[in-house]
Amino acid sequence: MLRYATFHEGSEEAARILEAARMQGVFQPVLEALFEAQPMWASHARPNLAKAWETARAAGLNVARPARYPCRASTQYCVKTLRTEKP
């Protein structure tokens, strides 16, 4: 069991990335990639979430796919959209 502890700046977004990966069936590779790349994106003072998204994409997450799934009772975070694309 994995629980998200969203104590640091950017940690809620990281949890959303992982929930999107879970919904797409690529949770394990995305989790491992995010942990491995954590020194590059997860500074406590200024996390670089664009790098976290890119790491997740490289690990198999489809960042263009909307994730409009109903929330499960055990899921704290629901992803309305994976990423808002700028026009």
PDB file of C-alpha atoms in Angstrom:
ATOM      1  CA  MET A   1       0.000   0.000   0.000  1.00  0.00           C
ATOM      2  CA  LEU A   2       1.211   3.472  -0.851  1.00  0.00           C
ATOM      3  CA  ARG A   3      -0.159   6.605   0.732  1.00  0.00           C
ATOM      4  CA  TYR A   4       0.614  10.090  -0.451  1.00  0.00           C
ATOM      5  CA  ALA A   5       2.063  12.436   2.146  1.00  0.00           C
ATOM      6  CA  THR A   6       1.743  15.815   0.484  1.00  0.00           C
ATOM      7  CA  PHE A   7       3.735  17.907   2.930  1.00  0.00           C
ATOM      8  CA  HIS A   8       6.089  19.752   0.568  1.00  0.00           C
ATOM      9  CA  GLU A   9       5.494  22.281  -2.174  1.00  0.00           C
ATOM     10  CA  GLY A  10       4.677  20.440  -5.388  1.00  0.00           C
ATOM     11  CA  SER A  11       3.894  17.152  -3.669  1.00  0.00           C
ATOM     12  CA  GLU A  12       0.183  17.338  -4.508  1.00  0.00           C
ATOM     13  CA  GLU A  13       1.062  17.616  -8.205  1.00  0.00           C
ATOM     14  CA  ALA A  14       3.433  14.651  -7.880  1.00  0.00           C
ATOM     15  CA  ALA A  15       0.581  12.664  -6.311  1.00  0.00           C
ATOM     16  CA  ARG A  16      -1.648  13.641  -9.243  1.00  0.00           C
ATOM     17  CA  ILE A  17       0.998  12.406 -11.674  1.00  0.00           C
ATOM     18  CA  LEU A  18       1.102   9.071  -9.845  1.00  0.00           C
ATOM     19  CA  GLU A  19      -2.689   8.791  -9.782  1.00  0.00           C
ATOM     20  CA  ALA A  20      -2.811   9.447 -13.522  1.00  0.00           C
ATOM     21  CA  ALA A  21      -0.184   6.733 -13.991  1.00  0.00           C
ATOM     22  CA  ARG A  22      -2.237   4.346 -11.865  1.00  0.00           C
ATOM     23  CA  MET A  23      -5.332   5.059 -13.946  1.00  0.00           C
ATOM     24  CA  GLN A  24      -3.372   4.354 -17.136  1.00  0.00           C
ATOM     25  CA  GLY A  25      -1.802   1.154 -15.811  1.00  0.00           C
ATOM     26  CA  VAL A  26       1.780   2.485 -15.741  1.00  0.00           C
ATOM     27  CA  PHE A  27       2.076   3.252 -12.024  1.00  0.00           C
ATOM     28  CA  GLN A  28       5.158   1.142 -11.249  1.00  0.00           C
ATOM     29  CA  PRO A  29       7.400   2.409 -14.077  1.00  0.00           C
ATOM     30  CA  VAL A  30       6.368   6.026 -13.445  1.00  0.00           C
ATOM     31  CA  LEU A  31       6.917   5.705  -9.688  1.00  0.00           C
ATOM     32  CA  GLU A  32      10.376   4.213 -10.215  1.00  0.00           C
ATOM     33  CA  ALA A  33      11.301   6.889 -12.768  1.00  0.00           C
ATOM     34  CA  LEU A  34      10.143   9.713 -10.492  1.00  0.00           C
ATOM     35  CA  PHE A  35      12.142   8.317  -7.569  1.00  0.00           C
ATOM     36  CA  GLU A  36      15.242   7.913  -9.721  1.00  0.00           C
ATOM     37  CA  ALA A  37      14.955  11.446 -11.129  1.00  0.00           C
ATOM     38  CA  GLN A  38      13.886  13.009  -7.825  1.00  0.00           C
ATOM     39  CA  PRO A  39      17.120  14.994  -7.336  1.00  0.00           C
ATOM     40  CA  MET A  40      16.476  16.727 -10.683  1.00  0.00           C
ATOM     41  CA  TRP A  41      12.892  17.810 -10.064  1.00  0.00           C
ATOM     42  CA  ALA A  42      12.082  17.699  -6.340  1.00  0.00           C
ATOM     43  CA  SER A  43      13.865  20.549  -4.620  1.00  0.00           C
ATOM     44  CA  HIS A  44      11.990  21.373  -1.406  1.00  0.00           C
ATOM     45  CA  ALA A  45      12.365  25.076  -2.068  1.00  0.00           C
ATOM     46  CA  ARG A  46      11.456  25.106  -5.761  1.00  0.00           C
ATOM     47  CA  PRO A  47      10.279  21.841  -7.327  1.00  0.00           C
ATOM     48  CA  ASN A  48      10.423  21.675 -11.107  1.00  0.00           C
ATOM     49  CA  LEU A  49       7.170  19.922 -11.895  1.00  0.00           C
ATOM     50  CA  ALA A  50       7.651  20.273 -15.642  1.00  0.00           C
ATOM     51  CA  LYS A  51      10.623  17.908 -15.244  1.00  0.00           C
ATOM     52  CA  ALA A  52       8.474  15.552 -13.167  1.00  0.00           C
ATOM     53  CA  TRP A  53       5.843  15.472 -15.939  1.00  0.00           C
ATOM     54  CA  GLU A  54       8.551  14.885 -18.550  1.00  0.00           C
ATOM     55  CA  THR A  55      10.013  12.059 -16.459  1.00  0.00           C
ATOM     56  CA  ALA A  56       6.568  10.482 -16.151  1.00  0.00           C
ATOM     57  CA  ARG A  57       5.975  10.849 -19.893  1.00  0.00           C
ATOM     58  CA  ALA A  58       9.308   9.188 -20.660  1.00  0.00           C
ATOM     59  CA  ALA A  59       8.313   6.317 -18.347  1.00  0.00           C
ATOM     60  CA  GLY A  60       5.084   5.685 -20.266  1.00  0.00           C
ATOM     61  CA  LEU A  61       2.484   8.152 -19.008  1.00  0.00           C
ATOM     62  CA  ASN A  62       0.295   9.562 -21.758  1.00  0.00           C
ATOM     63  CA  VAL A  63       0.251  13.194 -20.649  1.00  0.00           C
ATOM     64  CA  ALA A  64      -2.071  14.282 -23.458  1.00  0.00           C
ATOM     65  CA  ARG A  65      -4.839  11.854 -22.465  1.00  0.00           C
ATOM     66  CA  PRO A  66      -7.540  13.338 -20.257  1.00  0.00           C
ATOM     67  CA  ALA A  67      -8.204  11.302 -17.133  1.00  0.00           C
ATOM     68  CA  ARG A  68     -11.876  11.769 -16.446  1.00  0.00           C
ATOM     69  CA  TYR A  69     -12.538   8.794 -14.287  1.00  0.00           C
ATOM     70  CA  PRO A  70     -14.752   8.648 -11.217  1.00  0.00           C
ATOM     71  CA  CYS A  71     -12.914   8.821  -7.935  1.00  0.00           C
ATOM     72  CA  ARG A  72     -12.685   5.715  -5.826  1.00  0.00           C
ATOM     73  CA  ALA A  73     -13.286   6.019  -2.110  1.00  0.00           C
ATOM     74  CA  SER A  74      -9.679   5.031  -1.409  1.00  0.00           C
ATOM     75  CA  THR A  75      -8.267   7.635  -3.789  1.00  0.00           C
ATOM     76  CA  GLN A  76      -7.486  10.969  -2.210  1.00  0.00           C
ATOM     77  CA  TYR A  77      -6.665  12.734  -5.463  1.00  0.00           C
ATOM     78  CA  CYS A  78      -8.653  12.639  -8.663  1.00  0.00           C
ATOM     79  CA  VAL A  79      -7.158  13.934 -11.826  1.00  0.00           C
ATOM     80  CA  LYS A  80      -9.570  16.072 -13.804  1.00  0.00           C
ATOM     81  CA  THR A  81      -7.085  16.592 -16.593  1.00  0.00           C
ATOM     82  CA  LEU A  82      -3.500  15.441 -16.763  1.00  0.00           C
ATOM     83  CA  ARG A  83      -2.199  18.726 -18.017  1.00  0.00           C
ATOM     84  CA  THR A  84      -3.694  21.935 -19.257  1.00  0.00           C
ATOM     85  CA  GLU A  85      -2.130  22.668 -22.604  1.00  0.00           C
ATOM     86  CA  LYS A  86      -1.519  26.321 -23.392  1.00  0.00           C
ATOM     87  CA  PRO A  87      -2.861  27.424 -26.783  1.00  0.00           C
TER      88      PRO A  87
END
